[in-house]
Amino acid sequence: MSKKIIFFFVSLLPLSVLSQNVRELNEGWTFCEAGKKVPKPAYVPGNIFRDLQMNNMIPDPTVGQNTIACKWVETKDWEYTCVFDYPDSGRFKHVDLTFECLDTYADVELNGNYSLQAKNMFCSYTVHAEKIIHAKGNILKITFHSPVKRAKEWGADSSKIKYPADNDPTAPFTRKAAFHYGWDFSPRMAGCGIRKKICLQGWSDFIIRDLHAIQRSVAKTEALMEAEVQIECDRPDTLQIELLTNGMVRKEIMNKGLNTIHIPYTVIKPELWWPNEMGEQKMYELSVQVQDRKRSGWKTIKYGIRTVEVVNEKDADGKSFYLKVNGLKLYAKGSNYIPSLGLYDPKAPADPYAALFTALKDCHMNMVRVWGGGIYENDEFYELADKNGILVWQDFMFANTMYPADSAFLENIKKEVDQNIVRLRNHPALALWCGNNEVEVAWKNWGWQKKYNYSAQDSIKLWEDYKKLFLELLPGEVETLDKGRSYFSSSPQSNWGKPEDFKNGDNHYWGVWHGEEPITAYATHVPRFASEFGMQSFPSMSSVKRFSTAPDWVITSPVMKAHQFSYKGNGLITKYISQNYHAPKNFSSYLYLSQLVQAEALKTAITSQRMKQPFCMGSLYWQLNDCWPAASWSSIDYYGQWKAAQYSVRRSFEPLCVGYENNNFVLVNDAKERKEMHYTIKLEKFDGTVVYASVGDLTIDPEKVTGLITNATLNDSIQHVDKTNTFLKFEGFISGETISPQVFYFVETKKLKLGLPVLQKDLSKKGDTLIVKLMTNTLAKNVFVSIDGASIINSISDNYFDLLPGEEKVLYFYSDRSLEELKKSISIKTLRDTY
Ligand code: BMA
């Protein structure tokens, strides 16, 4: 392309008409089973389950065993129709009708003209509608084909090789969220629907298709940047392009079709974007305005200036895996995120992402993994990640099976990954791309070849296809469209069966839970980067009440079983409870104990991992949230209520972590500064009698593990006390501030001789905040405060904590209910109440 470039410093063109205009089509929708003309109102964006439920055509799927009554939905074809006016008809030369997410096999007709056959829920599709759209009475009809039937019709069933997808062998052929076919935290809900916006965009002459802020180099004095602008023109033209950021104006000769322009610019003294607790999250704006003689259009994006490297290379221990942000090593603290099913819940918060990101930030996390069995998340997710300093580990959407790699499939995938890379690449939070979840480790270790009876030829083909997709296509697209951002083919990079596995790359350690090892095994199985590890628990009683009734409240009831999808099931939760606690005396105690096991498991894992840095440089536990009210690995349940694990994770991820190992304390300081700490150590009986006390001062270096060797007198005292009713307490004071006291026990919880605590509570209100003050006469273990009818119970400032004699614990809870009402609805449980 020959381009004549002229620079101006001011805009020379007079004000002109807009070149483009956007309108959303989210009203006036109806739906019905295909061919049956009894349309009902539909909610767009949404999905078929939501619409059927809102029209009372299926019961609430989350309640009881109602999923059984919803099974038929996936076998039908569904028709969505919208009648709309388009007053802009004729005003623009082009009208783009864009579908951001059709799930999944959809035939689209506008005014009787067959316009599109969609087949990938991760792609957006655009139809050129200018010749078929009218000012009044347009009819847009979308027919969704049953994903299961359509995949079979298209050959998934006749495939010579049975793909190793236990949820559905047709699933690998369909570009739909894998967990829709059922997963070990989700029921099968393989529906369909319009899951994101449908937009009409009129334009004439030209349209700005994309704006990308490319960071060429960053120094203290300046960041050298480049704006990459994609402009589509409907004819050759000369356009004036102005970078509003610095007033730079230039003229460019455009070809018909897509034109790519690069405009270098400089940011003087750039303020960097930092992950949570490392610094500010500075965001910049980049705006471009484009004009021809008659029209103008513009586009603005946000971006951040920072560098992120994934250091994944051979070292003395094996193969490292850590992130460097703006040149500094980062210990990644975070969790794995799973997507929502998008079901109808009148009580759901209007903005569920916001609550999750508040929790991530509040719990000292700096990273979240968007797992490959779900979806590329909505824009709001990444905007919140940028705003809150939460780095995103982004899997491409492939998980736990092999995939075909014929040319049509690869073409479909190329479109999907190109669109999503372009959509997400301006976000400073986007740290890395990962090809898939667990495919490589499964192919090499899970015995699929035998289980699925693959011949040598089948195996060669499946692995060749794997390479085409994950070692050629995906890294190639990342290199072309998002150069500089890390890509690796599969997570984890090592398995968990052998000691060498823990020396190389990232790891999903499932010895605890799937391998049924005790939770203490976390201490001896620390990998280089823990990208998954976890323990199941049940939601609390108040949440269980929302999907069941009193007769269901035994763990073996059909309803409770229907809310457990792991093949290991409730039996394994029971086993872990019985290893660590006395048999629970009732159902609500069982639920509470399941949460304590999970909280203790995550605490053990995270503390062990953090104490081993820099060998280990990341802890992303499985899993942050739920898509369904069930027993699962989540730390926040389906209704948004924090489980015990969420509070425990918050303690374990505090910037200053204190562990106790081999009779000595270990302190880990994530802060970038050295800390001078004054500390007290006490050996105390459960009734508060102090057996031993000492004070001291300590310098804690940044980003380092500092050992604090305990003295012989303390160790001797520990030898002589009754370990079943004594604890060790570490309290630190840094510049007058107390860091959370850390309590260590010498024997397993089950062996502790807990007395019956007498809790003194004092309740008062200040404005809309309830203040709860608690004191105890003897150790009160795992104090759980619940408030009946609380809509946002997670706003209790702390929960499931150990209350020590002589300490006053003050809790805050936001509620506009009266003090009298709150007094009646508060209840407190401790571990001693469960047996
Ligand atoms: C992990 C995930 C999911 C699964 C979880 C619990 O490995 O990748 O596949 O839900 O295990 O089994």
mmCIF file of C-alpha atoms in Angstrom, residues 372-638:
data_model
loop_
_atom_site.group_PDB
_atom_site.id
_atom_site.type_symbol
_atom_site.label_atom_id
_atom_site.label_comp_id
_atom_site.label_asym_id
_atom_site.label_seq_id
_atom_site.Cartn_x
_atom_site.Cartn_y
_atom_site.Cartn_z
ATOM 1 C CA GLY A 372 -10.248 -23.131 29.763
ATOM 2 C CA GLY A 373 -13.465 -25.101 30.277
ATOM 3 C CA GLY A 374 -15.540 -21.923 30.444
ATOM 4 C CA ILE A 375 -15.727 -18.794 28.310
ATOM 5 C CA TYR A 376 -13.570 -15.834 27.329
ATOM 6 C CA GLU A 377 -15.112 -13.474 29.836
ATOM 7 C CA ASN A 378 -17.124 -10.346 29.092
ATOM 8 C CA ASP A 379 -15.375 -6.986 28.726
ATOM 9 C CA GLU A 380 -16.528 -5.853 32.192
ATOM 10 C CA PHE A 381 -14.508 -8.675 33.765
ATOM 11 C CA TYR A 382 -11.232 -7.432 32.264
ATOM 12 C CA GLU A 383 -12.102 -3.796 32.982
ATOM 13 C CA LEU A 384 -12.495 -4.698 36.662
ATOM 14 C CA ALA A 385 -9.245 -6.672 36.549
ATOM 15 C CA ASP A 386 -7.450 -3.548 35.234
ATOM 16 C CA LYS A 387 -9.082 -1.350 37.827
ATOM 17 C CA ASN A 388 -8.356 -3.625 40.789
ATOM 18 C CA GLY A 389 -4.854 -4.709 39.822
ATOM 19 C CA ILE A 390 -5.757 -8.354 39.278
ATOM 20 C CA LEU A 391 -3.550 -9.974 36.627
ATOM 21 C CA VAL A 392 -5.442 -12.357 34.355
ATOM 22 C CA TRP A 393 -4.061 -15.759 33.443
ATOM 23 C CA GLN A 394 -6.120 -16.389 30.334
ATOM 24 C CA ASP A 395 -6.624 -19.921 29.077
ATOM 25 C CA PHE A 396 -7.891 -20.395 25.558
ATOM 26 C CA MET A 397 -11.169 -22.301 25.769
ATOM 27 C CA PHE A 398 -9.989 -25.897 25.591
ATOM 28 C CA ALA A 399 -10.116 -28.327 28.500
ATOM 29 C CA ASN A 400 -9.612 -31.971 29.400
ATOM 30 C CA THR A 401 -10.053 -33.609 26.003
ATOM 31 C CA MET A 402 -8.330 -33.890 22.624
ATOM 32 C CA TYR A 403 -9.631 -31.851 19.696
ATOM 33 C CA PRO A 404 -10.006 -32.348 15.966
ATOM 34 C CA ALA A 405 -7.768 -30.290 13.696
ATOM 35 C CA ASP A 406 -9.219 -30.556 10.207
ATOM 36 C CA SER A 407 -9.027 -27.396 8.155
ATOM 37 C CA ALA A 408 -12.640 -26.318 8.815
ATOM 38 C CA PHE A 409 -12.177 -26.723 12.570
ATOM 39 C CA LEU A 410 -8.873 -24.855 12.546
ATOM 40 C CA GLU A 411 -10.427 -22.051 10.519
ATOM 41 C CA ASN A 412 -13.219 -21.792 13.083
ATOM 42 C CA ILE A 413 -10.663 -21.677 15.923
ATOM 43 C CA LYS A 414 -8.510 -19.116 14.144
ATOM 44 C CA LYS A 415 -11.453 -16.751 13.898
ATOM 45 C CA GLU A 416 -12.266 -17.316 17.580
ATOM 46 C CA VAL A 417 -8.763 -16.722 18.902
ATOM 47 C CA ASP A 418 -8.071 -13.760 16.611
ATOM 48 C CA GLN A 419 -11.224 -11.994 17.762
ATOM 49 C CA ASN A 420 -10.574 -12.645 21.429
ATOM 50 C CA ILE A 421 -6.915 -11.679 21.309
ATOM 51 C CA VAL A 422 -7.836 -8.397 19.618
ATOM 52 C CA ARG A 423 -10.658 -7.783 22.108
ATOM 53 C CA LEU A 424 -8.488 -8.340 25.186
ATOM 54 C CA ARG A 425 -4.975 -7.234 24.247
ATOM 55 C CA ASN A 426 -5.255 -3.611 25.437
ATOM 56 C CA HIS A 427 -5.890 -4.685 29.037
ATOM 57 C CA PRO A 428 -2.804 -4.225 31.217
ATOM 58 C CA ALA A 429 -4.171 -6.921 33.541
ATOM 59 C CA LEU A 430 -3.877 -9.573 30.807
ATOM 60 C CA ALA A 431 -0.692 -11.342 31.892
ATOM 61 C CA LEU A 432 -0.451 -14.426 29.710
ATOM 62 C CA TRP A 433 -2.162 -16.783 27.300
ATOM 63 C CA CYS A 434 -2.307 -20.499 28.000
ATOM 64 C CA GLY A 435 -3.396 -22.981 25.311
ATOM 65 C CA ASN A 436 -5.568 -25.298 27.362
ATOM 66 C CA ASN A 437 -6.443 -26.820 30.709
ATOM 67 C CA GLU A 438 -4.861 -30.185 31.506
ATOM 68 C CA VAL A 439 -4.901 -31.651 27.996
ATOM 69 C CA GLU A 440 -1.178 -32.324 27.815
ATOM 70 C CA VAL A 441 -0.869 -33.780 31.301
ATOM 71 C CA ALA A 442 -3.945 -35.932 30.689
ATOM 72 C CA TRP A 443 -2.686 -37.249 27.345
ATOM 73 C CA LYS A 444 0.629 -38.219 28.922
ATOM 74 C CA ASN A 445 -0.597 -39.564 32.268
ATOM 75 C CA TRP A 446 -4.301 -40.339 32.474
ATOM 76 C CA GLY A 447 -4.332 -43.536 30.450
ATOM 77 C CA TRP A 448 -6.678 -42.251 27.755
ATOM 78 C CA GLN A 449 -4.987 -44.444 25.132
ATOM 79 C CA LYS A 450 -6.042 -47.556 27.023
ATOM 80 C CA LYS A 451 -9.362 -46.288 28.325
ATOM 81 C CA TYR A 452 -10.538 -45.270 24.841
ATOM 82 C CA ASN A 453 -8.834 -48.157 23.114
ATOM 83 C CA TYR A 454 -6.769 -46.034 20.729
ATOM 84 C CA SER A 455 -4.658 -47.786 18.138
ATOM 85 C CA ALA A 456 -1.104 -46.567 17.594
ATOM 86 C CA GLN A 457 -2.392 -44.728 14.531
ATOM 87 C CA ASP A 458 -5.212 -43.053 16.480
ATOM 88 C CA SER A 459 -2.734 -41.901 19.082
ATOM 89 C CA ILE A 460 -0.403 -40.466 16.457
ATOM 90 C CA LYS A 461 -3.282 -38.631 14.816
ATOM 91 C CA LEU A 462 -4.636 -37.201 18.055
ATOM 92 C CA TRP A 463 -1.200 -35.981 19.087
ATOM 93 C CA GLU A 464 -0.462 -34.530 15.628
ATOM 94 C CA ASP A 465 -3.782 -32.682 15.819
ATOM 95 C CA TYR A 466 -2.852 -31.455 19.291
ATOM 96 C CA LYS A 467 0.392 -30.046 17.941
ATOM 97 C CA LYS A 468 -1.349 -28.299 15.034
ATOM 98 C CA LEU A 469 -3.686 -26.538 17.386
ATOM 99 C CA PHE A 470 -1.644 -25.795 20.491
ATOM 100 C CA LEU A 471 1.929 -25.704 19.204
ATOM 101 C CA GLU A 472 1.309 -24.045 15.848
ATOM 102 C CA LEU A 473 -1.991 -22.211 15.397
ATOM 103 C CA LEU A 474 -2.437 -20.621 18.833
ATOM 104 C CA PRO A 475 1.174 -19.477 19.431
ATOM 105 C CA GLY A 476 1.261 -18.206 15.840
ATOM 106 C CA GLU A 477 -1.817 -16.043 16.371
ATOM 107 C CA VAL A 478 -0.502 -14.696 19.703
ATOM 108 C CA GLU A 479 2.808 -13.838 18.019
ATOM 109 C CA THR A 480 1.042 -12.028 15.161
ATOM 110 C CA LEU A 481 -1.642 -10.188 17.091
ATOM 111 C CA ASP A 482 -0.256 -9.795 20.605
ATOM 112 C CA LYS A 483 3.502 -9.949 20.242
ATOM 113 C CA GLY A 484 5.318 -9.925 23.541
ATOM 114 C CA ARG A 485 2.593 -11.501 25.639
ATOM 115 C CA SER A 486 3.588 -14.949 26.912
ATOM 116 C CA TYR A 487 1.986 -18.082 25.562
ATOM 117 C CA PHE A 488 2.500 -21.645 26.679
ATOM 118 C CA SER A 489 0.581 -24.616 25.442
ATOM 119 C CA SER A 490 -1.007 -26.232 28.493
ATOM 120 C CA SER A 491 -1.487 -25.925 32.230
ATOM 121 C CA PRO A 492 -0.142 -27.674 34.209
ATOM 122 C CA GLN A 493 3.301 -28.165 32.762
ATOM 123 C CA SER A 494 3.993 -31.025 35.158
ATOM 124 C CA ASN A 495 1.914 -33.790 36.671
ATOM 125 C CA TRP A 496 1.724 -34.501 40.440
ATOM 126 C CA GLY A 497 2.588 -38.189 40.788
ATOM 127 C CA LYS A 498 6.374 -38.079 41.112
ATOM 128 C CA PRO A 499 8.822 -35.902 43.088
ATOM 129 C CA GLU A 500 10.350 -34.482 39.826
ATOM 130 C CA ASP A 501 6.916 -33.097 38.889
ATOM 131 C CA PHE A 502 7.256 -30.536 41.652
ATOM 132 C CA LYS A 503 10.476 -29.139 40.217
ATOM 133 C CA ASN A 504 9.224 -28.142 36.807
ATOM 134 C CA GLY A 505 6.849 -25.373 35.816
ATOM 135 C CA ASP A 506 3.300 -24.914 36.998
ATOM 136 C CA ASN A 507 1.418 -27.728 38.671
ATOM 137 C CA HIS A 508 -2.126 -28.784 39.576
ATOM 138 C CA TYR A 509 -1.530 -30.704 42.770
ATOM 139 C CA TRP A 510 -4.577 -32.930 43.279
ATOM 140 C CA GLY A 511 -2.951 -35.492 45.611
ATOM 141 C CA VAL A 512 -5.160 -33.913 48.248
ATOM 142 C CA TRP A 513 -8.783 -34.499 47.144
ATOM 143 C CA HIS A 514 -8.511 -36.654 43.970
ATOM 144 C CA GLY A 515 -5.546 -38.611 45.385
ATOM 145 C CA GLU A 516 -7.192 -38.724 48.849
ATOM 146 C CA GLU A 517 -3.952 -37.784 50.629
ATOM 147 C CA PRO A 518 -4.335 -35.993 53.970
ATOM 148 C CA ILE A 519 -4.264 -32.204 53.943
ATOM 149 C CA THR A 520 -0.847 -32.211 55.612
ATOM 150 C CA ALA A 521 0.495 -33.519 52.258
ATOM 151 C CA TYR A 522 0.392 -29.924 50.979
ATOM 152 C CA ALA A 523 3.404 -29.168 53.151
ATOM 153 C CA THR A 524 5.511 -31.786 51.375
ATOM 154 C CA HIS A 525 4.214 -31.217 47.836
ATOM 155 C CA VAL A 526 5.196 -27.686 46.983
ATOM 156 C CA PRO A 527 5.589 -27.011 43.240
ATOM 157 C CA ARG A 528 7.303 -24.155 41.414
ATOM 158 C CA PHE A 529 3.931 -22.505 40.820
ATOM 159 C CA ALA A 530 0.680 -23.932 42.177
ATOM 160 C CA SER A 531 -1.882 -23.078 39.492
ATOM 161 C CA GLU A 532 -4.566 -25.423 40.949
ATOM 162 C CA PHE A 533 -5.133 -27.175 44.275
ATOM 163 C CA GLY A 534 -8.291 -27.376 46.319
ATOM 164 C CA MET A 535 -10.750 -29.055 48.640
ATOM 165 C CA GLN A 536 -14.517 -29.349 48.392
ATOM 166 C CA SER A 537 -17.021 -28.045 50.917
ATOM 167 C CA PHE A 538 -20.744 -27.442 51.176
ATOM 168 C CA PRO A 539 -22.358 -24.034 51.268
ATOM 169 C CA SER A 540 -23.657 -22.877 54.673
ATOM 170 C CA MET A 541 -27.079 -23.806 55.995
ATOM 171 C CA SER A 542 -28.638 -20.495 54.919
ATOM 172 C CA SER A 543 -27.591 -21.235 51.318
ATOM 173 C CA VAL A 544 -28.628 -24.900 51.438
ATOM 174 C CA LYS A 545 -32.091 -23.745 52.555
ATOM 175 C CA ARG A 546 -32.462 -21.904 49.274
ATOM 176 C CA PHE A 547 -32.347 -25.073 47.171
ATOM 177 C CA SER A 548 -33.765 -27.705 49.557
ATOM 178 C CA THR A 549 -36.312 -28.286 52.306
ATOM 179 C CA ALA A 550 -36.028 -29.915 55.740
ATOM 180 C CA PRO A 551 -36.581 -33.546 54.590
ATOM 181 C CA ASP A 552 -33.558 -33.193 52.278
ATOM 182 C CA TRP A 553 -31.185 -32.277 55.081
ATOM 183 C CA VAL A 554 -29.220 -35.504 55.262
ATOM 184 C CA ILE A 555 -26.136 -35.884 53.186
ATOM 185 C CA THR A 556 -27.428 -39.028 51.495
ATOM 186 C CA SER A 557 -30.744 -37.524 50.391
ATOM 187 C CA PRO A 558 -31.421 -37.466 46.638
ATOM 188 C CA VAL A 559 -31.457 -33.663 46.672
ATOM 189 C CA MET A 560 -28.080 -33.333 48.398
ATOM 190 C CA LYS A 561 -26.677 -35.922 46.009
ATOM 191 C CA ALA A 562 -28.098 -33.949 43.092
ATOM 192 C CA HIS A 563 -26.036 -31.004 44.333
ATOM 193 C CA GLN A 564 -22.734 -32.853 44.159
ATOM 194 C CA PHE A 565 -21.138 -33.512 40.748
ATOM 195 C CA SER A 566 -17.721 -34.851 41.676
ATOM 196 C CA TYR A 567 -17.204 -38.559 41.088
ATOM 197 C CA LYS A 568 -15.594 -38.666 44.526
ATOM 198 C CA GLY A 569 -18.765 -37.247 45.951
ATOM 199 C CA ASN A 570 -19.852 -36.552 49.466
ATOM 200 C CA GLY A 571 -18.066 -39.648 50.750
ATOM 201 C CA LEU A 572 -14.739 -37.915 50.355
ATOM 202 C CA ILE A 573 -15.885 -34.799 52.194
ATOM 203 C CA THR A 574 -17.024 -37.082 55.006
ATOM 204 C CA LYS A 575 -13.670 -38.841 54.991
ATOM 205 C CA TYR A 576 -11.742 -35.572 55.332
ATOM 206 C CA ILE A 577 -14.111 -34.426 58.087
ATOM 207 C CA SER A 578 -13.583 -37.632 60.024
ATOM 208 C CA GLN A 579 -9.789 -37.358 59.651
ATOM 209 C CA ASN A 580 -9.781 -33.902 61.179
ATOM 210 C CA TYR A 581 -12.872 -33.511 63.382
ATOM 211 C CA HIS A 582 -15.233 -35.430 65.655
ATOM 212 C CA ALA A 583 -18.313 -36.817 63.939
ATOM 213 C CA PRO A 584 -20.764 -33.923 63.502
ATOM 214 C CA LYS A 585 -23.884 -34.155 65.625
ATOM 215 C CA ASN A 586 -26.245 -32.796 62.963
ATOM 216 C CA PHE A 587 -26.545 -31.709 59.345
ATOM 217 C CA SER A 588 -25.716 -28.022 59.830
ATOM 218 C CA SER A 589 -22.606 -29.047 61.785
ATOM 219 C CA TYR A 590 -21.627 -31.302 58.887
ATOM 220 C CA LEU A 591 -21.860 -28.374 56.469
ATOM 221 C CA TYR A 592 -19.864 -26.147 58.819
ATOM 222 C CA LEU A 593 -17.161 -28.804 59.330
ATOM 223 C CA SER A 594 -16.854 -29.348 55.588
ATOM 224 C CA GLN A 595 -16.012 -25.658 55.343
ATOM 225 C CA LEU A 596 -13.470 -25.843 58.172
ATOM 226 C CA VAL A 597 -11.645 -28.705 56.428
ATOM 227 C CA GLN A 598 -11.517 -26.657 53.241
ATOM 228 C CA ALA A 599 -10.337 -23.535 55.098
ATOM 229 C CA GLU A 600 -7.605 -25.515 56.844
ATOM 230 C CA ALA A 601 -6.568 -27.224 53.586
ATOM 231 C CA LEU A 602 -6.142 -23.935 51.723
ATOM 232 C CA LYS A 603 -4.336 -22.381 54.681
ATOM 233 C CA THR A 604 -1.899 -25.304 54.854
ATOM 234 C CA ALA A 605 -1.296 -25.262 51.116
ATOM 235 C CA ILE A 606 -0.850 -21.506 50.735
ATOM 236 C CA THR A 607 1.347 -21.083 53.807
ATOM 237 C CA SER A 608 3.561 -24.025 52.779
ATOM 238 C CA GLN A 609 3.893 -22.627 49.270
ATOM 239 C CA ARG A 610 4.649 -19.073 50.381
ATOM 240 C CA MET A 611 7.271 -20.263 52.858
ATOM 241 C CA LYS A 612 9.117 -21.969 49.984
ATOM 242 C CA GLN A 613 9.566 -18.911 47.821
ATOM 243 C CA PRO A 614 11.523 -18.245 45.641
ATOM 244 C CA PHE A 615 11.392 -21.983 44.785
ATOM 245 C CA CYS A 616 7.600 -21.633 44.582
ATOM 246 C CA MET A 617 6.282 -18.379 43.151
ATOM 247 C CA GLY A 618 2.525 -18.688 42.953
ATOM 248 C CA SER A 619 -0.609 -19.969 44.647
ATOM 249 C CA LEU A 620 -3.828 -19.991 42.609
ATOM 250 C CA TYR A 621 -6.313 -22.138 44.446
ATOM 251 C CA TRP A 622 -9.191 -23.977 42.795
ATOM 252 C CA GLN A 623 -11.823 -22.393 42.804
ATOM 253 C CA LEU A 624 -13.034 -18.906 43.630
ATOM 254 C CA ASN A 625 -16.738 -19.037 42.786
ATOM 255 C CA ASP A 626 -19.648 -21.276 41.829
ATOM 256 C CA CYS A 627 -21.982 -21.528 38.841
ATOM 257 C CA TRP A 628 -24.440 -23.638 40.824
ATOM 258 C CA PRO A 629 -25.499 -24.127 44.456
ATOM 259 C CA ALA A 630 -23.591 -27.317 45.217
ATOM 260 C CA ALA A 631 -20.797 -28.951 47.104
ATOM 261 C CA SER A 632 -17.717 -27.690 45.291
ATOM 262 C CA TRP A 633 -14.193 -26.345 45.658
ATOM 263 C CA SER A 634 -15.422 -22.735 45.701
ATOM 264 C CA SER A 635 -14.568 -20.309 48.476
ATOM 265 C CA ILE A 636 -17.574 -18.114 47.629
ATOM 266 C CA ASP A 637 -20.843 -19.940 47.094
ATOM 267 C CA TYR A 638 -23.377 -19.549 44.279
#
